[in-house]
Coordinates of C-alpha atoms in Angstrom, one line a residue:
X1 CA 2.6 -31.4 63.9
X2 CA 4.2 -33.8 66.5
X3 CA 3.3 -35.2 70.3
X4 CA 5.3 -35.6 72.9
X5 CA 4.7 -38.2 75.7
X6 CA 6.9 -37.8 78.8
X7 CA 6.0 -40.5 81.2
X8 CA 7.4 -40.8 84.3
X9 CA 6.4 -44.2 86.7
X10 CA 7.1 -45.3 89.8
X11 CA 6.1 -49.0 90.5
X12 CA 6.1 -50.8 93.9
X13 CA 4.7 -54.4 94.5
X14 CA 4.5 -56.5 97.4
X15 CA 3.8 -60.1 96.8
X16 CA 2.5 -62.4 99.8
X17 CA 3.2 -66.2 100.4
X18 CA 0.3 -67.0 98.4
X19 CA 1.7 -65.4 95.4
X20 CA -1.2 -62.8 94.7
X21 CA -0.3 -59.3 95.5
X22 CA -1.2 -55.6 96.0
X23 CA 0.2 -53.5 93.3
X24 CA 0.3 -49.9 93.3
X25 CA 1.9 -48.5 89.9
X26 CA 1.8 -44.6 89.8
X27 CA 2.4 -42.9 86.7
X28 CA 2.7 -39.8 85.6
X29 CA 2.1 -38.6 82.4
X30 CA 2.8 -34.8 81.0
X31 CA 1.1 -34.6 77.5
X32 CA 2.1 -31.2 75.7
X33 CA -0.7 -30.4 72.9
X34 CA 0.8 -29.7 69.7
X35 CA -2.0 -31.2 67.7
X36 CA -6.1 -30.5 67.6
X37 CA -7.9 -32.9 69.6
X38 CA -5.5 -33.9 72.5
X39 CA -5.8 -33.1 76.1
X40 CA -4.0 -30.2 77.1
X41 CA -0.8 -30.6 79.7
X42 CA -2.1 -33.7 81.7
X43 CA -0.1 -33.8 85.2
X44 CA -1.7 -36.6 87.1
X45 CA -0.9 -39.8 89.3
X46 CA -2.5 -42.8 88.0
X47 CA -2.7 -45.8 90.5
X48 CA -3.8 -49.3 89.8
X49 CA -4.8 -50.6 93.4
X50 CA -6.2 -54.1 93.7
X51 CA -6.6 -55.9 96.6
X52 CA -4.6 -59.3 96.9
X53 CA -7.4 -61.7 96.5
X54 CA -8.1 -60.1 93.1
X55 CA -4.3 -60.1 91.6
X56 CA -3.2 -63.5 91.2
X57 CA -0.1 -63.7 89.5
X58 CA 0.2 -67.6 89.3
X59 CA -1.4 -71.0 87.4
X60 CA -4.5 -71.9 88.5
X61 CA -5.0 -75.7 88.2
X62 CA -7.0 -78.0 89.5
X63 CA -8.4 -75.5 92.6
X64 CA -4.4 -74.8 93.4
X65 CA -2.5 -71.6 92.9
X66 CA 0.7 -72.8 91.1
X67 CA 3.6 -71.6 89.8
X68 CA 6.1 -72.2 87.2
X69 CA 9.8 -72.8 86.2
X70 CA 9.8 -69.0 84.7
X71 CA 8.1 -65.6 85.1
X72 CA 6.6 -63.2 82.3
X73 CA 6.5 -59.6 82.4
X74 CA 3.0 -57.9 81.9
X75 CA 3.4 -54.5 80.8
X76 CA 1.0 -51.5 81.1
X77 CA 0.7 -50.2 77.0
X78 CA 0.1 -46.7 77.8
X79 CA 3.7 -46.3 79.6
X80 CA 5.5 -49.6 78.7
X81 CA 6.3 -50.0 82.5
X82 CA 5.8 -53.4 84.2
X83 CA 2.4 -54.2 86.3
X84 CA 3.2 -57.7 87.8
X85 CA 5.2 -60.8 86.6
X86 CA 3.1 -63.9 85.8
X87 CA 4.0 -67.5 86.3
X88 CA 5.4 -68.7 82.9
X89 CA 3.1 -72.6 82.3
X90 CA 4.5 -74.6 79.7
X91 CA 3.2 -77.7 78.2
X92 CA 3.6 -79.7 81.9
X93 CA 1.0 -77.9 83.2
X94 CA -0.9 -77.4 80.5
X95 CA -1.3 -81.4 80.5
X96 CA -2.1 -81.2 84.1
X97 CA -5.0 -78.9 83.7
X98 CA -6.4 -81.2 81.2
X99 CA -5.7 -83.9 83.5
X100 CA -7.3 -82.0 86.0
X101 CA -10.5 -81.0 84.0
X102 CA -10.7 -84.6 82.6
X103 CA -10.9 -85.7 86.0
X104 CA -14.1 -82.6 87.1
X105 CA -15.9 -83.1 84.2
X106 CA -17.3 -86.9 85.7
X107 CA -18.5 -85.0 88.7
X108 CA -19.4 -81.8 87.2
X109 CA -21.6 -83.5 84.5
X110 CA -23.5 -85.1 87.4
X111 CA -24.7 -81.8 88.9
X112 CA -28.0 -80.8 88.2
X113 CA -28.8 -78.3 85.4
X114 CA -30.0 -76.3 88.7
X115 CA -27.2 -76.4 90.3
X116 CA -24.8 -75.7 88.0
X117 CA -27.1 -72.8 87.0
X118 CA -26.5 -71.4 91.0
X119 CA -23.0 -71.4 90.8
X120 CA -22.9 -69.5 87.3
X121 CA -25.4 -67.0 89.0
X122 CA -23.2 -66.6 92.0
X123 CA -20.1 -66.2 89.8
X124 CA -21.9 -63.3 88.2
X125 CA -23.0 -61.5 91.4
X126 CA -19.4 -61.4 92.5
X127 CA -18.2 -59.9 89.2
X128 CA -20.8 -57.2 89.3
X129 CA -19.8 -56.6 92.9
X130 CA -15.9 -56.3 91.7
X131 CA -16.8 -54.4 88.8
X132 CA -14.3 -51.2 89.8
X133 CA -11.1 -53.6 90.6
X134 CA -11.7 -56.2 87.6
X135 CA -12.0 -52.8 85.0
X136 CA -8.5 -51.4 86.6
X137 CA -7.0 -54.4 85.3
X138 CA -8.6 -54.3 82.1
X139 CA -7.2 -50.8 82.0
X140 CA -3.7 -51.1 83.0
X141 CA -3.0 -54.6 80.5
X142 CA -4.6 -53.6 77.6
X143 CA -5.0 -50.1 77.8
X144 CA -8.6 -49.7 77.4
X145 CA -10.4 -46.5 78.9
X146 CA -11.6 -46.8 82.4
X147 CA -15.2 -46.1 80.9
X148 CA -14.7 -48.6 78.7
X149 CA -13.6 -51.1 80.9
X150 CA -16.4 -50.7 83.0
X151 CA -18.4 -51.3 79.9
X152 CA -16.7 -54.6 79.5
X153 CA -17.2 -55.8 83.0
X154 CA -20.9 -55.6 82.3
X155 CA -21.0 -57.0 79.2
X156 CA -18.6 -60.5 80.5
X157 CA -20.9 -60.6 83.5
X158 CA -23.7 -60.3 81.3
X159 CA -23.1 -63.5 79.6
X160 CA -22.5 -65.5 83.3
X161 CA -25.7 -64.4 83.7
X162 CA -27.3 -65.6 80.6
X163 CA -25.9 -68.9 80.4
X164 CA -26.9 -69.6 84.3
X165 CA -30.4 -68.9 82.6
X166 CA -29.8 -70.9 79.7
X167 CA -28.4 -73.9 81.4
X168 CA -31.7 -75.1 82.2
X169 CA -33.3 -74.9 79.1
X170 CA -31.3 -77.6 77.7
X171 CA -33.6 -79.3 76.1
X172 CA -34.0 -82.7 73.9
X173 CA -36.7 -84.3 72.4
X174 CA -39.0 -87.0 71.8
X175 CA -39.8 -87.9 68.3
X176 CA -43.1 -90.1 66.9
X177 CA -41.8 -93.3 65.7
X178 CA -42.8 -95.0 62.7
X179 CA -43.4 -98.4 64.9
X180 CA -45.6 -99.0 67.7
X181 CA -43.0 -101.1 70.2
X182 CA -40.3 -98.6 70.4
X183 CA -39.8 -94.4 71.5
X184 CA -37.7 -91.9 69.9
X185 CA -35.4 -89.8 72.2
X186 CA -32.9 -87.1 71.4
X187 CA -31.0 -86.2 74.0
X188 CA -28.0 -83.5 74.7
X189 CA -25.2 -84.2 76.8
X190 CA -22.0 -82.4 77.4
X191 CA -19.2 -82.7 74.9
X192 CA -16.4 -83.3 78.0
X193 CA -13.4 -81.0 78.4
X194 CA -12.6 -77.7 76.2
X195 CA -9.8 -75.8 75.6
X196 CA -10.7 -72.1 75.6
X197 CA -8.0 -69.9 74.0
X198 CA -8.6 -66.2 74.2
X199 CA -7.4 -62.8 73.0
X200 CA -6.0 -59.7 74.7
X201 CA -9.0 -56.6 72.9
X202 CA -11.5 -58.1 75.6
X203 CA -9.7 -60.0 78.2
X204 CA -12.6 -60.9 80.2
X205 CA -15.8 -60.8 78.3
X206 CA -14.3 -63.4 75.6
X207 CA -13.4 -65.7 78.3
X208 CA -17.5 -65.6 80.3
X209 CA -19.0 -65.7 76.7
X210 CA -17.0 -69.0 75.8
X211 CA -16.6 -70.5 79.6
X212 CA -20.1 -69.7 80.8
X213 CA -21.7 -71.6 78.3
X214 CA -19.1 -74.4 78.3
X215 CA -19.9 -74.8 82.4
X216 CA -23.8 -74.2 82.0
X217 CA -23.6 -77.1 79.3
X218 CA -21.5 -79.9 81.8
X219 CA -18.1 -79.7 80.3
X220 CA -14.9 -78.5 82.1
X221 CA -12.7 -76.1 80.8
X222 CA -8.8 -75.1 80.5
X223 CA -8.3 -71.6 79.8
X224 CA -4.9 -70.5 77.7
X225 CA -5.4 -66.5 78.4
X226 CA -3.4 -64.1 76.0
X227 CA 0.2 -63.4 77.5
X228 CA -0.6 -59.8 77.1
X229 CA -3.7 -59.9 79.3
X230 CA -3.6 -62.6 82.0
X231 CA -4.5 -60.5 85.0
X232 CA -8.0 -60.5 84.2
X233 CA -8.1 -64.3 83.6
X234 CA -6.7 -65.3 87.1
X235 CA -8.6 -62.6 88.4
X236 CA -12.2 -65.0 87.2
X237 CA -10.5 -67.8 88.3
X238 CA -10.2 -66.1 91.7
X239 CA -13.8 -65.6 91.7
X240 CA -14.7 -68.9 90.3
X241 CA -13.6 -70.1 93.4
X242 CA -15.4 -68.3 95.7
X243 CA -18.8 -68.5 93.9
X244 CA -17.9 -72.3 94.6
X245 CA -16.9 -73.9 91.4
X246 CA -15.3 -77.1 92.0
X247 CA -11.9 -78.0 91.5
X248 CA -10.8 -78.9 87.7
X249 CA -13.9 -77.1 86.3
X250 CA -12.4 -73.9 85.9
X251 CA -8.1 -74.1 85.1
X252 CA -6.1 -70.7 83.5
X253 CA -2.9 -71.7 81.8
X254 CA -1.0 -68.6 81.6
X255 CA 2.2 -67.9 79.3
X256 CA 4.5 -65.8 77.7
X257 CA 4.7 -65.7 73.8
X258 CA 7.3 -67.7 73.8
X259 CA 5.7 -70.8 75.0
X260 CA 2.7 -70.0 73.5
X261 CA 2.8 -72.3 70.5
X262 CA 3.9 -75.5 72.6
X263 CA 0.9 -74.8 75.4
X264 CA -1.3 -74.5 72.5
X265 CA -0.6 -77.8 71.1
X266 CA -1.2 -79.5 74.3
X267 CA -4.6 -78.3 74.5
X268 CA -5.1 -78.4 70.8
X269 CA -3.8 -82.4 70.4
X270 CA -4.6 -84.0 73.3
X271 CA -7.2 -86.7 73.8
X272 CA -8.7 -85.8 76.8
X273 CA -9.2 -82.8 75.0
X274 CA -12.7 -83.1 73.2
X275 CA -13.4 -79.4 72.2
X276 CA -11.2 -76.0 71.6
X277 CA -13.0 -72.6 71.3
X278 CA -10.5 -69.7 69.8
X279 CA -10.6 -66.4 69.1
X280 CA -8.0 -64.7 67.3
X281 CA -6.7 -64.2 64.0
X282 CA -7.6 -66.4 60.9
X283 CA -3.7 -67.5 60.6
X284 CA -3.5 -68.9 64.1
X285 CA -7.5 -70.3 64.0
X286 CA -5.9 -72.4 60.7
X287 CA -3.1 -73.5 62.5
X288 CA -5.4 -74.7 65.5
X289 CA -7.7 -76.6 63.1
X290 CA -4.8 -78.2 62.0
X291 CA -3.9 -79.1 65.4
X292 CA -7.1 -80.5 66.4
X293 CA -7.8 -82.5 63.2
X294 CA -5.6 -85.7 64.7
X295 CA -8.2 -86.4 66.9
X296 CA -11.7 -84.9 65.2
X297 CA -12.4 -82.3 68.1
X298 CA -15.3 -80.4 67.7
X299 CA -14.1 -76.3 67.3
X300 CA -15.6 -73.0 67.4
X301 CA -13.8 -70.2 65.9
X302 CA -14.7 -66.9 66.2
X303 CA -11.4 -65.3 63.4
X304 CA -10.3 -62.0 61.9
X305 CA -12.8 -59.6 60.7
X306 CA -12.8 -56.6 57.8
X307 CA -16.5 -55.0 58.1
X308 CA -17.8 -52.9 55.8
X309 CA -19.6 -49.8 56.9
X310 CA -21.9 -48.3 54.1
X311 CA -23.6 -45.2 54.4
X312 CA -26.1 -44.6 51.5
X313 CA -27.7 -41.1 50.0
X314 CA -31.0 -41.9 52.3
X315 CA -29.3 -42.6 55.3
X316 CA -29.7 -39.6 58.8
X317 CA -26.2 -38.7 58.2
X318 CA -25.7 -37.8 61.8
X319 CA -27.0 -40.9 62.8
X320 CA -24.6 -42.3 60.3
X321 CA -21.6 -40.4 62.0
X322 CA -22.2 -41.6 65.8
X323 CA -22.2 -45.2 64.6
X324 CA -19.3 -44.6 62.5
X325 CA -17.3 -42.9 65.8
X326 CA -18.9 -45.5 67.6
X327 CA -17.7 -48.9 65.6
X328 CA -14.6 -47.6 64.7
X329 CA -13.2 -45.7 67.5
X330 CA -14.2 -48.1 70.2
X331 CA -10.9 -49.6 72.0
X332 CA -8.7 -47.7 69.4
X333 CA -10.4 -49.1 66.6
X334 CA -9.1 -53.0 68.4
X335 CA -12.3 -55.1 68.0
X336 CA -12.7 -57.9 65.7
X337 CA -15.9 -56.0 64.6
X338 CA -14.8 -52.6 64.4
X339 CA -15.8 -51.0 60.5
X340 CA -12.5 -51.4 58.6
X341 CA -13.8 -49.9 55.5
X342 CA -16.3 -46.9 55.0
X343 CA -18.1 -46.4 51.7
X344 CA -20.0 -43.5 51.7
X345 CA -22.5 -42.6 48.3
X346 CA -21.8 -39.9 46.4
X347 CA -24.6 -38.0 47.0
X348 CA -23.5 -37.2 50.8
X349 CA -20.3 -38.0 50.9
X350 CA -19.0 -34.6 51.5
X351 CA -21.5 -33.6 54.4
X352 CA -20.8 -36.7 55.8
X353 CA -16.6 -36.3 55.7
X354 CA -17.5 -32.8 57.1
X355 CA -19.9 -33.8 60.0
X356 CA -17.0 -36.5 60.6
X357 CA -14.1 -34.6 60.8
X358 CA -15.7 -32.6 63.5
X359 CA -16.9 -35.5 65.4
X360 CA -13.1 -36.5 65.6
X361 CA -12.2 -33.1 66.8
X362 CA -15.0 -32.9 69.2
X363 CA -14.7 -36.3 70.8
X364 CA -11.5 -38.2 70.7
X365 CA -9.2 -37.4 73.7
X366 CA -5.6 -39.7 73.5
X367 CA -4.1 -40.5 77.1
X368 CA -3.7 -42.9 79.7
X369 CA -7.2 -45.2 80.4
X370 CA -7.2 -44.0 84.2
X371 CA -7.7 -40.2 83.4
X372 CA -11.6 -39.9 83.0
X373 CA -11.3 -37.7 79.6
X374 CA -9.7 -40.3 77.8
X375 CA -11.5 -41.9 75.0
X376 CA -8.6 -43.1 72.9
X377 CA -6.2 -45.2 74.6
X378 CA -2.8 -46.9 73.5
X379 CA -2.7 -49.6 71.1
X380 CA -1.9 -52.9 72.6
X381 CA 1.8 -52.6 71.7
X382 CA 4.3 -51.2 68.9
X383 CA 4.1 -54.2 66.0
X384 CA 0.6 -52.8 66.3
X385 CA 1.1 -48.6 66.2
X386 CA 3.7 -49.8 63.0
X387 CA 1.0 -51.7 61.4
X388 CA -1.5 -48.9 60.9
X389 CA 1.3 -46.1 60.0
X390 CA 2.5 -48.4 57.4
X391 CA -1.2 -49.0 56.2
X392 CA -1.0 -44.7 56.2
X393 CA 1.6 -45.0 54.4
X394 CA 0.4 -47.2 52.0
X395 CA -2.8 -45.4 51.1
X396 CA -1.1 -41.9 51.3
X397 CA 1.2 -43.1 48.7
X398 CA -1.2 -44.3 46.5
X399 CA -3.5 -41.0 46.3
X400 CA -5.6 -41.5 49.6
X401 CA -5.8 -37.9 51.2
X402 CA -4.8 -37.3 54.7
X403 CA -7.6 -35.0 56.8
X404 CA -7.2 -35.9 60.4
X405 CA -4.4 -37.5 61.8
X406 CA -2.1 -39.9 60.6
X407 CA 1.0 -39.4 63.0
X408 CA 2.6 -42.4 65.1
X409 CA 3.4 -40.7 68.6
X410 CA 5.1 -41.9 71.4
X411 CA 5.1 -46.0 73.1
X412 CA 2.1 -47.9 70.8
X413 CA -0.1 -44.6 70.9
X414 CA -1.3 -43.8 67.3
X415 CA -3.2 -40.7 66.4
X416 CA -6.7 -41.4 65.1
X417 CA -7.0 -41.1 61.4
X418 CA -9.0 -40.2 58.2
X419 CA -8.3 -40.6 54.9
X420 CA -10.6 -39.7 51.9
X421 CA -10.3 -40.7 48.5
X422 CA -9.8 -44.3 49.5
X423 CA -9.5 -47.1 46.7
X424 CA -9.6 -51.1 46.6
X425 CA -6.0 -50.9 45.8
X426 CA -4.8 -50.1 49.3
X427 CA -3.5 -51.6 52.1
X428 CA -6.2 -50.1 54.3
X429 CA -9.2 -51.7 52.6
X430 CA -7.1 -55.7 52.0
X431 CA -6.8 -56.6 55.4
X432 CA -8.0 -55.4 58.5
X433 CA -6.2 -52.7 60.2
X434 CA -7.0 -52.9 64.4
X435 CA -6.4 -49.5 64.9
X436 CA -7.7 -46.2 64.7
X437 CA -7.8 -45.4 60.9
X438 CA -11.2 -44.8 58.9
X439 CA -10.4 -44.9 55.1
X440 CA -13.3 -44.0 52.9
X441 CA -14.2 -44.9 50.0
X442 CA -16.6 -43.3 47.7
X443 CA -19.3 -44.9 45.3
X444 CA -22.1 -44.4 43.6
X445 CA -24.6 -47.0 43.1
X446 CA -25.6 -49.8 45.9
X447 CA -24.6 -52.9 43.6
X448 CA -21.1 -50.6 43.6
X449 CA -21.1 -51.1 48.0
X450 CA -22.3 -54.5 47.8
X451 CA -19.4 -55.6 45.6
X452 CA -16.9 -54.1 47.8
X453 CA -17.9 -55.0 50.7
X454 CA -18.1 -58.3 49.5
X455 CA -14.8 -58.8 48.1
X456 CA -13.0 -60.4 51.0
X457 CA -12.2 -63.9 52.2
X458 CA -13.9 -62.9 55.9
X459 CA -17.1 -62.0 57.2
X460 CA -17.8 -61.2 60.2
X461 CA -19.8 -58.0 60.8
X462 CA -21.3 -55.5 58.4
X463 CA -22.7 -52.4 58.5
X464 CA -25.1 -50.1 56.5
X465 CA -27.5 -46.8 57.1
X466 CA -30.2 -46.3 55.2
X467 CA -33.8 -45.1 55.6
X468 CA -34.9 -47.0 52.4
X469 CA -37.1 -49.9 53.7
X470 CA -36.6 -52.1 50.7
X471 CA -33.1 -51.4 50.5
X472 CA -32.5 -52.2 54.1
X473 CA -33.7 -55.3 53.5
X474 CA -32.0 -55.8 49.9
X475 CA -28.9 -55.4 51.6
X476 CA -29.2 -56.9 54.7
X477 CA -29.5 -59.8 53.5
X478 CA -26.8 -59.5 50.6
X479 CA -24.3 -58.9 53.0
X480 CA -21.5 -61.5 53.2
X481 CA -21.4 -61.2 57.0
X482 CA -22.4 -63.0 60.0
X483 CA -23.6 -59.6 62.1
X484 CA -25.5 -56.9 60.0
X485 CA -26.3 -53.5 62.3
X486 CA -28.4 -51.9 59.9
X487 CA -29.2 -47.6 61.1
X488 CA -26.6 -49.4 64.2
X489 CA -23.1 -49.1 64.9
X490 CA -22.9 -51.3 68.3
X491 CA -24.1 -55.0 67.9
X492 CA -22.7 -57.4 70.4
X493 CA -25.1 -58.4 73.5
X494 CA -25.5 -62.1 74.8
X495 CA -28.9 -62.6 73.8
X496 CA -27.8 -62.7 70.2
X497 CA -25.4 -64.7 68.3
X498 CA -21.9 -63.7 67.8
X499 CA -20.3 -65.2 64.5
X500 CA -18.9 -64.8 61.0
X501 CA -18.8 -66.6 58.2
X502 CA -16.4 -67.4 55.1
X503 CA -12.9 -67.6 56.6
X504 CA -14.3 -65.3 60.1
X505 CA -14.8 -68.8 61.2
X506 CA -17.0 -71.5 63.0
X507 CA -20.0 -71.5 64.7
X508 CA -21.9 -68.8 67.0
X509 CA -21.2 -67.6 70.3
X510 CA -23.8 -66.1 72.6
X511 CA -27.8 -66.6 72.3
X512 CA -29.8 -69.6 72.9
X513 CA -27.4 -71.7 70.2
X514 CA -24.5 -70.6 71.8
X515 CA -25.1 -73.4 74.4
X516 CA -25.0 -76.1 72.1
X517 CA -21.6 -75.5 71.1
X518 CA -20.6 -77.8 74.3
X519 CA -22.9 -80.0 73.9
X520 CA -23.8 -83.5 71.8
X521 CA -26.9 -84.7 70.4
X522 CA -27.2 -88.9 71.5
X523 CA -30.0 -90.6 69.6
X524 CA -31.4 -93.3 72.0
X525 CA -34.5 -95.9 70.4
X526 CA -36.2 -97.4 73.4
X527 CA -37.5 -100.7 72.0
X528 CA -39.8 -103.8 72.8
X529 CA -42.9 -101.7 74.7
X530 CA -45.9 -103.1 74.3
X531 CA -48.7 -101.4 72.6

């Protein structure tokens, strides 16, 4: 069977002197069913309608609205039709928003853990109260479901929220000395300026979870937004400023592709840069290590992922099929911790692949993120539809069996996909996919799982279901990974650390510690007191 997308789109925007604008895109998209599972004959306008204050299609540096030598295109995924042309920053202003930052952080160190924890607070209440226009945007640049969207507004407020509670609660301490004439102190002060480099899957939520710690802490930040998501990142800069942020503590750096590596240097090697914070894929995090090793900055990265999801004969195997929809299916399958590869035990393997396949049928809707129905959006762009139909390829080649799915459609849409009879030989289970393709591979004993699921040079989140008590805890804590959702299939909040290990990367995000990312412990010996 085959799909056809016809998509029509009509696209008028009208830009102001101040360079933001009110774009209306209309699209309409005819999907003709010729497959289980999709929509039937979708004939509908979608509109993204922002207001100008919340579309900003220029720099922001240094509390000013600038723009480039260049323009880049930013393209809705779903119909491949333009949305608004960004200024194109290079590494002149890049270097000026560390200038500028350098400059803030003297000032903005001063303020008062209370008062920066104000502002962050006031930066949250204006995203909850833009919550509708912010998720458009999320929608129409990276595709993402309206519903999902939504969900991701919350969550990137949530952690605004949490750090403007956290940010008084830096603590230090005082330590009993071994002499009599002297005190102990330990005390934590603000690294200085960061460089915060983020991706396109969560084009808001990864910049709050990095930036609102980063402010809560003291430093001053420069923000190098992904070039297929900027929208989102000038849209928090917009309401940085009017929760009040001063000038220089909050700069977005946007670019295309093309000038990506040369902004990234900048903010990587300069020495007014004294921390970078990255998420992305392990190859560019290595490359940015690299770049930041001339001068010793301290880094965080939060890298590429390949979790294991094991369900074993004792697990509720419905239970076990919701968090498997749930972790894999979530943004088309484009998280860093979405379950890569299943292993289900013998023993239930075939009422779970049963139950399963259903759950697919039932529940996954393909279309545009506007239309309410739509659960499964397009992938971000075509390199990444070709990726998983290759990894198809691959496992179909090699014996995998096809059940659901498996066709590339239209644009960067991708149909979702399950293969049984998955082996360690495939593509599928070597490298992460970032897409919606469940492989599963059967075993039989739980020193069989752990191996697998061990045998990879990341780890960032891992999965089991179980309703063995000692086994839950056997292999929670045997589990290569950084995140364990044990009888769970969605982890991430901001009260709990956010982190892998092996090559997944460096420190933790989110939580209590993720505050001390930003900051520095001094050790100060106050001497010649007097008993």
């Amino acid at each position: 069977c085959s799909t056809s997308f016809v998509l029509r789109s009509h696209f008028c925007c009208t830009f102001t002197p101040g360079m933001s604008a009110v774009c209306v895109l209309r699209t309409r998209c005819f999907l003709r069913q010729v497959f289980p599972g999709l929509s039937a004959a979708m004939n509908r306008s979608y509109s993204l309608d922002v207001t100008a204050p919340l579309l900003r299609t220029q720099g922001y540096v240094d509390g000013r609205w600038v723009s480039a030598a260049s323009v880049f295109p930013v393209l809705d995924p779903a119909t491949g039709q333009e949305i608004a042309r960004v200024a194109d920053c290079g590494p002149a202003e890049a270097k000026q928003a560390v200038d500028a930052a350098y400059k803030a952080f003297h000032s903005w160190k001063q303020y008062s853990a209370k008062e920066r924890s104000v502002l962050l607070r006031k930066w949250f209440d204006l995203l909850t109260l833009h919550k509708e226009d912010l998720a458009k945007l999320i929608t129409f640049e990276c595709g993402k479901p309206m519903r999902e969207s939504l969900g991701e507004m919350a969550y990137s407020a949530s952690f605004l929220e949490w750090f403007s509670e956290e940010a008084r609660r830096v603590y230090g301490d005082i330590v009993p000395s071994p002499a009599k004439d002297r005190k102990i102190l330990l005390l934590k002060q603000p690294v200085g300026v960061a460089s915060i480099i983020t991706p396109w899957n969560f084009p808001s939520a990864m910049i709050t979870r990095k930036v609102g710690a980063a402010l809560a802490a003291g430093c001053t930040v420069v923000v190098k937004p992904a070039e297929d998501t900027p929208l989102s990142a000038l849209a928090l800069a917009e309401l940085a400023e009017q929760a009040g942020i001063p000038a220089g503590v909050f700069n977005v750096v946007p670019c295309s592709r093309e000038k990506t590596p040369s902004v990234g240097e900048v903010l990587c090697t300069d020495p007014l840069v004294a921390k970078i914070s990255f998420t992305g894929s392990t190859a560019t995090g290595k490359v940015l290590l690299k770049l930041a090793a001339d001068t010793v900055k301290k880094a965080s990265m939060e890298l590429g992922g390949h979790a294991p999801f094991i369900v074993f004969d004792s697990a509720d195997v419905d239970m076990a099929v919701g968090g498997a929809m749930a972790s894999k299916f979530r943004n088309s399958g484009q998280t860093c911790v979405c379950s890569n590869r299943f292993l289900v035990q013998s023993g239930i393997y075939d009422r779970f692949m049963e139950k399963l396949g259903r759950a697919m049928d039932a529940e996954l809707r393909l279309g545009h993120g506007s239309e309410p129905e739509t659960t499964q959006g397009p992938l971000i762009n075509t390199r990444a539809a070709e990726k998983v139909a290759h990894q198809i390829s691959d496992a179909v080649s090699r014996g995998a069996k096809l059940l659901k799915g498996g066709k590339r459609l239209d644009g960067s849409f991708m149909e979702p996909t399950l293969l049984g009879d998955v082996t360690t030989e495939m593509l599928c289970t070597k490298e992460e996919t970032f897409g919606p393709l469940l492989p599963v591979i059967r075993f039989n004993s739980e020193d069989e799982a752990l191996a697998i699921a061990n045998a990879s040079n990341v780890g960032l989140a891992g999965y089991f279901y179980s309703q063995d008590v000692s086994q839950i805890w056997r292999v929670a804590e045997a589990l290569e990974v950084g995140l364990v959702g044990v009888n769970e299939g969605l982890l991430s909040t901001p009260e709990a650390t956010f982190g892998g290990v092996k090559q997944s990367g460096l420190g933790r995000e989110g939580s209590k510690y993720g505050i001390d990312e930003y900051l520095e412990i001094k050790y100060m010996c106050f001497g010649g007191l007097k008993p």
